[in-house]
Short mmCIF file of C-alpha atoms and ligand atoms in Angstrom, two decimals:
data_model
loop_
_atom_site.label_atom_id
_atom_site.label_comp_id
_atom_site.label_asym_id
_atom_site.label_seq_id
_atom_site.Cartn_x
_atom_site.Cartn_y
_atom_site.Cartn_z
CA MET A 1 0.00 0.00 0.00
CA LYS A 2 2.77 2.39 0.99
CA LYS A 3 4.47 1.56 -2.27
CA LEU A 4 1.33 2.44 -4.19
CA VAL A 5 0.95 5.77 -2.39
CA ASN A 6 4.56 6.52 -3.18
CA ALA A 7 4.02 5.64 -6.79
CA ILE A 8 1.06 8.00 -7.00
CA ALA A 9 3.05 10.77 -5.33
CA MET A 10 5.84 10.22 -7.84
CA ALA A 11 3.43 10.24 -10.76
CA LEU A 12 1.92 13.47 -9.48
CA ALA A 13 5.31 15.06 -9.02
CA PHE A 14 6.27 14.23 -12.56
CA THR A 15 3.05 14.75 -14.44
CA GLY A 16 1.16 17.26 -12.35
CA THR A 17 -1.81 16.69 -14.64
CA ALA A 18 -5.38 17.47 -13.72
CA GLY A 19 -6.23 13.83 -14.32
CA ALA A 20 -3.72 12.66 -11.74
CA LEU A 21 -4.96 15.22 -9.24
CA GLN A 22 -8.51 14.03 -9.64
CA ALA A 23 -7.35 10.53 -8.74
CA VAL A 24 -6.57 11.69 -5.20
CA HIS A 25 -9.07 14.55 -4.60
CA ALA A 26 -12.72 13.66 -4.82
CA ALA A 27 -14.27 16.52 -6.78
CA ASP A 28 -16.45 18.80 -4.70
CA TYR A 29 -19.90 18.29 -6.24
CA LYS A 30 -23.14 18.67 -4.32
CA PRO A 31 -26.36 17.19 -5.66
CA ARG A 32 -28.05 20.05 -7.52
CA ILE A 33 -30.95 20.54 -9.88
CA ILE A 34 -30.35 23.20 -12.51
CA ARG A 35 -33.44 24.69 -14.13
CA PHE A 36 -32.39 25.45 -17.72
CA GLY A 37 -35.14 27.34 -19.56
CA TYR A 38 -35.22 28.08 -23.28
CA GLY A 39 -37.54 29.57 -25.85
CA LEU A 40 -37.68 27.09 -28.72
CA ALA A 41 -39.35 23.68 -28.96
CA GLU A 42 -37.74 20.63 -27.43
CA ASP A 43 -37.30 19.32 -30.97
CA SER A 44 -35.06 22.13 -32.19
CA ASN A 45 -31.36 22.81 -32.40
CA GLN A 46 -31.71 24.68 -29.10
CA GLY A 47 -33.52 21.80 -27.40
CA ARG A 48 -31.01 19.24 -28.65
CA ALA A 49 -28.12 21.32 -27.33
CA VAL A 50 -29.72 21.79 -23.90
CA LYS A 51 -30.13 18.02 -23.72
CA TYR A 52 -26.52 17.55 -24.80
CA PHE A 53 -25.37 19.92 -22.06
CA ALA A 54 -27.45 18.11 -19.44
CA ASP A 55 -26.15 14.68 -20.45
CA ASP A 56 -22.56 15.88 -20.58
CA LEU A 57 -22.77 17.54 -17.16
CA ASN A 58 -24.43 14.51 -15.67
CA LYS A 59 -21.58 12.29 -16.88
CA ARG A 60 -18.89 14.75 -15.89
CA THR A 61 -20.15 15.03 -12.32
CA GLY A 62 -21.15 11.43 -11.74
CA GLY A 63 -24.84 12.34 -11.70
CA LYS A 64 -24.49 15.10 -9.08
CA LEU A 65 -25.30 18.13 -11.23
CA LYS A 66 -28.58 17.56 -13.01
CA ALA A 67 -29.74 20.12 -15.56
CA LYS A 68 -33.43 19.96 -16.40
CA GLY A 69 -34.52 21.60 -19.66
CA PHE A 70 -37.73 23.67 -19.83
CA ALA A 71 -38.66 24.17 -23.49
CA SER A 72 -40.95 26.58 -25.36
CA ALA A 73 -40.58 29.50 -22.95
CA SER A 74 -42.44 27.54 -20.26
CA LEU A 75 -40.34 29.44 -17.68
CA GLY A 76 -40.88 32.73 -19.53
CA SER A 77 -39.63 34.73 -22.51
CA ASP A 78 -35.95 35.53 -23.00
CA THR A 79 -36.15 38.74 -20.97
CA GLN A 80 -38.28 37.19 -18.24
CA MET A 81 -35.77 34.39 -17.81
CA GLN A 82 -32.89 36.87 -17.66
CA ASN A 83 -34.66 38.58 -14.79
CA ALA A 84 -35.34 35.26 -13.07
CA LEU A 85 -31.61 34.49 -13.27
CA ILE A 86 -30.69 37.89 -11.88
CA GLY A 87 -33.07 37.36 -8.97
CA GLY A 88 -31.81 33.82 -8.39
CA ALA A 89 -35.18 32.16 -9.11
CA GLN A 90 -33.77 30.17 -12.05
CA GLU A 91 -30.25 28.83 -12.61
CA MET A 92 -29.64 28.77 -16.37
CA THR A 93 -31.01 29.84 -19.73
CA VAL A 94 -30.03 30.41 -23.34
CA VAL A 95 -31.26 33.58 -25.05
CA SER A 96 -30.67 35.63 -28.17
CA THR A 97 -27.98 38.21 -27.44
CA ALA A 98 -30.36 40.75 -29.01
CA THR A 99 -32.70 40.44 -26.04
CA LEU A 100 -29.94 41.49 -23.60
CA VAL A 101 -29.82 45.12 -24.71
CA GLY A 102 -31.93 46.25 -21.76
CA ILE A 103 -29.18 44.95 -19.46
CA VAL A 104 -26.00 45.64 -21.45
CA LYS A 105 -26.67 47.99 -24.34
CA ASP A 106 -23.49 47.04 -26.20
CA PHE A 107 -25.05 43.67 -27.06
CA GLY A 108 -26.94 45.53 -29.80
CA VAL A 109 -23.75 45.56 -31.82
CA TYR A 110 -24.26 41.98 -33.02
CA ASP A 111 -27.59 43.01 -34.51
CA LEU A 112 -26.18 45.53 -36.95
CA PRO A 113 -26.89 44.00 -40.36
CA PHE A 114 -24.40 42.35 -42.69
CA LEU A 115 -21.44 42.34 -40.28
CA PHE A 116 -20.31 38.73 -40.51
CA ALA A 117 -19.78 37.16 -43.93
CA ASN A 118 -19.93 33.60 -42.63
CA GLU A 119 -20.07 31.41 -39.52
CA LYS A 120 -16.30 31.09 -39.34
CA GLU A 121 -15.92 34.82 -38.79
CA ALA A 122 -18.66 34.78 -36.18
CA ASP A 123 -17.06 31.91 -34.25
CA ALA A 124 -13.68 33.63 -34.20
CA VAL A 125 -15.08 36.93 -32.95
CA LEU A 126 -17.52 35.45 -30.42
CA ASP A 127 -15.02 33.01 -28.92
CA GLY A 128 -12.16 35.51 -29.08
CA PRO A 129 -11.37 38.52 -26.87
CA PHE A 130 -14.21 40.67 -28.27
CA GLY A 131 -16.98 38.21 -27.48
CA GLN A 132 -15.52 37.36 -24.10
CA LYS A 133 -15.13 40.98 -23.06
CA LEU A 134 -18.72 41.73 -23.99
CA ALA A 135 -19.99 38.65 -22.13
CA ALA A 136 -17.97 39.68 -19.05
CA LYS A 137 -19.99 42.92 -18.86
CA LEU A 138 -22.95 40.85 -17.72
CA GLN A 139 -21.30 39.95 -14.41
CA ASP A 140 -22.01 43.29 -12.77
CA LYS A 141 -25.64 42.89 -13.77
CA GLY A 142 -26.06 39.52 -12.10
CA LEU A 143 -25.48 37.21 -15.07
CA VAL A 144 -22.63 34.89 -16.01
CA GLY A 145 -22.16 34.51 -19.78
CA LEU A 146 -20.78 31.02 -20.37
CA VAL A 147 -20.62 30.38 -24.12
CA TYR A 148 -22.16 31.51 -27.37
CA TRP A 149 -24.25 29.11 -29.39
CA GLU A 150 -25.41 29.67 -32.94
CA ASN A 151 -28.93 30.90 -33.53
CA GLY A 152 -27.90 31.60 -37.11
CA PHE A 153 -28.25 33.93 -40.05
CA ARG A 154 -31.72 35.40 -40.05
CA ASN A 155 -34.13 35.26 -42.98
CA LEU A 156 -37.50 36.84 -43.66
CA THR A 157 -40.90 35.19 -43.93
CA ASN A 158 -44.33 36.70 -44.55
CA THR A 159 -47.79 36.00 -45.87
CA LYS A 160 -48.26 39.01 -48.14
CA ARG A 161 -45.90 38.57 -51.10
CA PRO A 162 -42.48 37.27 -52.16
CA VAL A 163 -39.82 39.72 -51.00
CA ALA A 164 -37.04 40.00 -53.58
CA LYS A 165 -36.24 43.67 -53.10
CA LEU A 166 -36.61 46.41 -50.52
CA GLU A 167 -39.80 47.81 -52.06
CA ASP A 168 -41.54 44.47 -51.51
CA LEU A 169 -41.27 45.02 -47.75
CA GLN A 170 -43.30 48.22 -47.93
CA GLY A 171 -46.00 48.26 -45.27
CA ILE A 172 -45.48 44.67 -44.15
CA LYS A 173 -46.17 44.30 -40.43
CA LEU A 174 -43.06 42.48 -39.34
CA ARG A 175 -42.42 41.08 -35.88
CA VAL A 176 -38.90 41.85 -34.65
CA MET A 177 -37.09 41.14 -31.40
CA GLN A 178 -37.46 43.73 -28.64
CA ASN A 179 -34.36 45.59 -29.63
CA PRO A 180 -33.98 49.11 -31.08
CA VAL A 181 -31.47 48.09 -33.75
CA TYR A 182 -34.03 45.70 -35.28
CA ILE A 183 -36.85 48.20 -35.01
CA ASP A 184 -34.80 50.93 -36.69
CA MET A 185 -33.44 48.59 -39.34
CA PHE A 186 -36.79 47.22 -40.49
CA ASN A 187 -38.50 50.56 -40.34
CA SER A 188 -35.77 51.96 -42.56
CA PHE A 189 -36.41 49.06 -44.97
CA GLY A 190 -40.01 50.29 -45.26
CA ALA A 191 -41.59 47.58 -43.14
CA ASN A 192 -43.71 48.26 -40.09
CA ALA A 193 -41.62 46.78 -37.26
CA VAL A 194 -43.58 45.31 -34.35
CA PRO A 195 -41.45 44.26 -31.34
CA LEU A 196 -42.77 41.13 -29.62
CA PRO A 197 -41.28 38.38 -27.46
CA PHE A 198 -40.66 35.15 -29.34
CA SER A 199 -43.06 33.30 -27.06
CA GLU A 200 -45.96 35.31 -28.56
CA LEU A 201 -44.84 35.02 -32.16
CA PHE A 202 -46.62 31.93 -33.45
CA THR A 203 -49.99 33.17 -32.23
CA ALA A 204 -49.33 36.64 -33.62
CA LEU A 205 -48.65 35.10 -37.05
CA GLU A 206 -51.60 32.75 -36.82
CA THR A 207 -54.05 35.49 -35.89
CA LYS A 208 -52.45 37.82 -38.48
CA THR A 209 -51.60 40.41 -35.85
CA VAL A 210 -48.37 40.56 -37.86
CA ASP A 211 -47.71 39.56 -41.49
CA GLY A 212 -44.19 38.30 -41.10
CA GLN A 213 -41.14 37.69 -38.99
CA GLU A 214 -37.43 36.99 -39.38
CA ASN A 215 -35.45 34.08 -37.94
CA PRO A 216 -32.93 31.44 -39.02
CA VAL A 217 -34.31 28.62 -41.21
CA ASN A 218 -33.84 26.13 -38.36
CA THR A 219 -36.27 28.10 -36.21
CA ILE A 220 -38.74 28.58 -39.06
CA GLN A 221 -38.77 24.78 -39.23
CA SER A 222 -38.74 23.88 -35.52
CA SER A 223 -41.36 26.50 -34.59
CA LYS A 224 -43.58 25.40 -37.51
CA PHE A 225 -43.80 28.90 -38.93
CA TYR A 226 -44.29 27.25 -42.35
CA GLU A 227 -47.83 26.43 -41.20
CA VAL A 228 -48.69 30.13 -41.00
CA GLN A 229 -46.20 31.74 -43.44
CA LYS A 230 -46.05 31.42 -47.23
CA TYR A 231 -42.98 33.32 -48.47
CA LEU A 232 -39.38 32.87 -47.38
CA SER A 233 -36.63 35.27 -48.51
CA LEU A 234 -33.04 34.23 -47.98
CA THR A 235 -31.64 37.56 -46.83
CA LYS A 236 -29.19 36.46 -44.09
CA HIS A 237 -29.38 40.05 -42.87
CA VAL A 238 -28.02 39.42 -39.37
CA TYR A 239 -25.91 36.67 -37.81
CA SER A 240 -27.73 36.05 -34.54
CA PRO A 241 -25.88 34.50 -31.59
CA TRP A 242 -27.42 32.77 -28.63
CA ILE A 243 -25.67 33.06 -25.28
CA VAL A 244 -25.83 30.52 -22.46
CA LEU A 245 -26.29 32.28 -19.13
CA ALA A 246 -26.10 31.33 -15.47
CA SER A 247 -27.50 33.23 -12.51
CA LYS A 248 -24.60 35.04 -10.82
CA LYS A 249 -26.34 34.78 -7.46
CA TRP A 250 -26.42 31.01 -7.83
CA TRP A 251 -23.01 30.74 -9.51
CA ASP A 252 -21.26 32.46 -6.62
CA GLY A 253 -22.43 29.68 -4.30
CA LEU A 254 -20.90 26.89 -6.40
CA SER A 255 -17.62 25.17 -5.61
CA ALA A 256 -14.66 25.65 -7.94
CA ASP A 257 -15.12 22.07 -9.18
CA GLU A 258 -18.78 22.67 -9.95
CA LYS A 259 -17.99 25.84 -11.88
CA LYS A 260 -15.32 24.05 -13.83
CA ALA A 261 -17.61 21.16 -14.75
CA ILE A 262 -20.35 23.56 -15.91
CA GLN A 263 -17.86 25.55 -17.96
CA GLU A 264 -16.52 22.39 -19.58
CA SER A 265 -19.98 21.07 -20.39
CA ALA A 266 -20.96 24.47 -21.76
CA ALA A 267 -17.92 24.47 -24.07
CA ALA A 268 -18.72 20.92 -25.22
CA SER A 269 -22.34 21.91 -25.87
CA ARG A 270 -21.20 24.89 -27.93
CA ASP A 271 -19.17 22.70 -30.26
CA TYR A 272 -22.00 20.20 -30.56
CA GLU A 273 -24.63 22.89 -31.09
CA ARG A 274 -22.79 24.71 -33.86
CA LYS A 275 -22.16 21.51 -35.79
CA ASP A 276 -25.74 20.34 -35.35
CA SER A 277 -27.23 23.74 -36.29
CA ARG A 278 -25.13 23.97 -39.43
CA GLU A 279 -26.06 20.48 -40.55
CA ALA A 280 -29.73 21.13 -39.86
CA ALA A 281 -29.69 24.49 -41.70
CA VAL A 282 -28.49 22.81 -44.90
CA LYS A 283 -31.58 20.58 -44.91
CA ALA A 284 -34.08 23.11 -43.60
CA VAL A 285 -34.67 25.03 -46.84
CA ASP A 286 -35.71 21.85 -48.70
CA PHE A 287 -37.92 20.89 -45.79
CA LEU A 288 -39.64 24.28 -45.89
CA LYS A 289 -40.16 23.99 -49.66
CA GLU A 290 -41.74 20.59 -49.19
CA LYS A 291 -44.07 22.16 -46.66
CA GLY A 292 -45.20 24.58 -49.36
CA MET A 293 -43.13 27.68 -48.70
CA GLN A 294 -42.11 29.69 -51.72
CA VAL A 295 -38.41 30.53 -51.45
CA THR A 296 -36.85 33.69 -52.90
CA VAL A 297 -33.09 34.03 -53.17
CA VAL A 298 -32.32 37.73 -52.72
CA SER A 299 -29.61 39.03 -55.08
CA ASP A 300 -26.32 40.42 -53.82
CA ALA A 301 -27.15 43.78 -55.41
CA GLU A 302 -30.36 43.94 -53.35
CA LEU A 303 -28.54 42.93 -50.18
CA THR A 304 -26.11 45.79 -50.79
CA ARG A 305 -29.06 48.16 -51.11
CA MET A 306 -30.43 46.84 -47.83
CA ARG A 307 -27.09 47.37 -46.15
CA GLU A 308 -27.04 50.98 -47.33
CA LYS A 309 -30.62 51.55 -46.25
CA ALA A 310 -29.75 50.29 -42.77
CA LYS A 311 -27.20 53.05 -42.28
CA PRO A 312 -29.47 55.08 -39.96
CA ALA A 313 -29.62 52.11 -37.56
CA PHE A 314 -25.82 51.99 -37.49
CA ASP A 315 -25.54 55.75 -37.02
CA LYS A 316 -28.07 55.84 -34.23
CA PHE A 317 -26.42 52.95 -32.37
CA ALA A 318 -23.06 54.72 -32.73
CA ALA A 319 -24.45 58.08 -31.60
CA GLU A 320 -26.03 56.54 -28.52
CA GLY A 321 -22.73 55.36 -27.09
CA GLY A 322 -22.01 52.39 -29.37
CA ALA A 323 -19.30 53.94 -31.56
CA ASP A 324 -16.39 52.24 -29.78
CA VAL A 325 -17.95 48.83 -29.62
CA ILE A 326 -18.72 48.98 -33.38
CA LYS A 327 -15.13 49.98 -34.09
CA ASP A 328 -13.78 47.16 -31.91
CA LEU A 329 -16.00 44.59 -33.55
CA GLN A 330 -15.11 45.72 -37.04
CA ALA A 331 -11.41 45.59 -36.16
CA GLU A 332 -11.81 42.01 -34.91
CA ILE A 333 -13.63 40.97 -38.09
CA ALA A 334 -10.89 42.58 -40.18
CA LYS A 335 -8.29 40.53 -38.26
CA VAL A 336 -10.14 37.30 -39.02
CA ARG A 337 -10.38 38.21 -42.71
CA LYS A 338 -6.64 38.72 -43.04
C1 TK8 B 1 -35.99 32.17 -28.55
C2 TK8 B 1 -35.55 33.47 -29.21
C3 TK8 B 1 -35.34 33.28 -30.71
C4 TK8 B 1 -34.99 34.60 -31.41
C5 TK8 B 1 -36.21 35.48 -31.60
O1 TK8 B 1 -36.35 32.38 -27.23
O2 TK8 B 1 -36.76 36.00 -30.62
O3 TK8 B 1 -36.63 35.69 -32.75
O4 TK8 B 1 -34.40 34.35 -32.65
O5 TK8 B 1 -34.28 32.36 -30.90
O6 TK8 B 1 -34.36 33.93 -28.60
#
């Protein structure tokens, strides 16, 4: 026995690896239930990733930390869940970064249209110093930003007419997220922007309170918007991130081992979620066509016109204190492009 202990001590002295350390220290995990609320259906890229996170964390902690997913905004809309986390009434959520602007205004920067050319650029910026610095601003507000997941490039749907150019948007009542950049952008495109929480969107489309909405194709599929929307325009006007959040109040009471396990599972779920979302997005357009949606590919020339038309949204965001954060983000994107 003494020999064995010596051998372990030697191994530790030489390797010093985390694995070896874990062999002697039992990790400090308490049995915990983590309420993890989210807005989309259980059968969606978001739901699959929450499940992946829960399974991974369960394995990592030997069944001690149990995350329980609550789908379809059953714990509340994005902003309601953020407030529940701040108050400590809920442990985790995943929300669109766009819905955080009431807490940290700089999050509006991701919503400026046509910033990222592709997912690779988005990953590099979100996972790099820019995305981390922005996420860290949530701490003072009672939220811990863990990782970014992909919501995806957003596309337009409506019931009125195919939208191939800006003029086609004229007068369309379009639901947008509760975020001034979206409201300004779509109003400048000639639409009539109506801010609503996602949890009210399907009903608003069904009852024709609004004519259209904009979301990634995965969400148009998983939320069954094809049942109440006829025309889909592939505009990819904004790359929309999701961010996984924990309640700071709750987080501060966790042991270092528990925090580490959650961070590791969050990182694993990010990699899984992005791969899954990208694979699903490739198939979603065909699925939506089969369901009877009429798909319009918007020309590059029209997208350039849209970008120019959106200039007032950029200018207003800059004038209201966002100039530096726009500059920083653009500098980061330029670095990735080099
Ligand atoms: C889900 C929302 C959704 C977002 C929206 O809760 O509101 O349109 O794209 O993903 O966060």
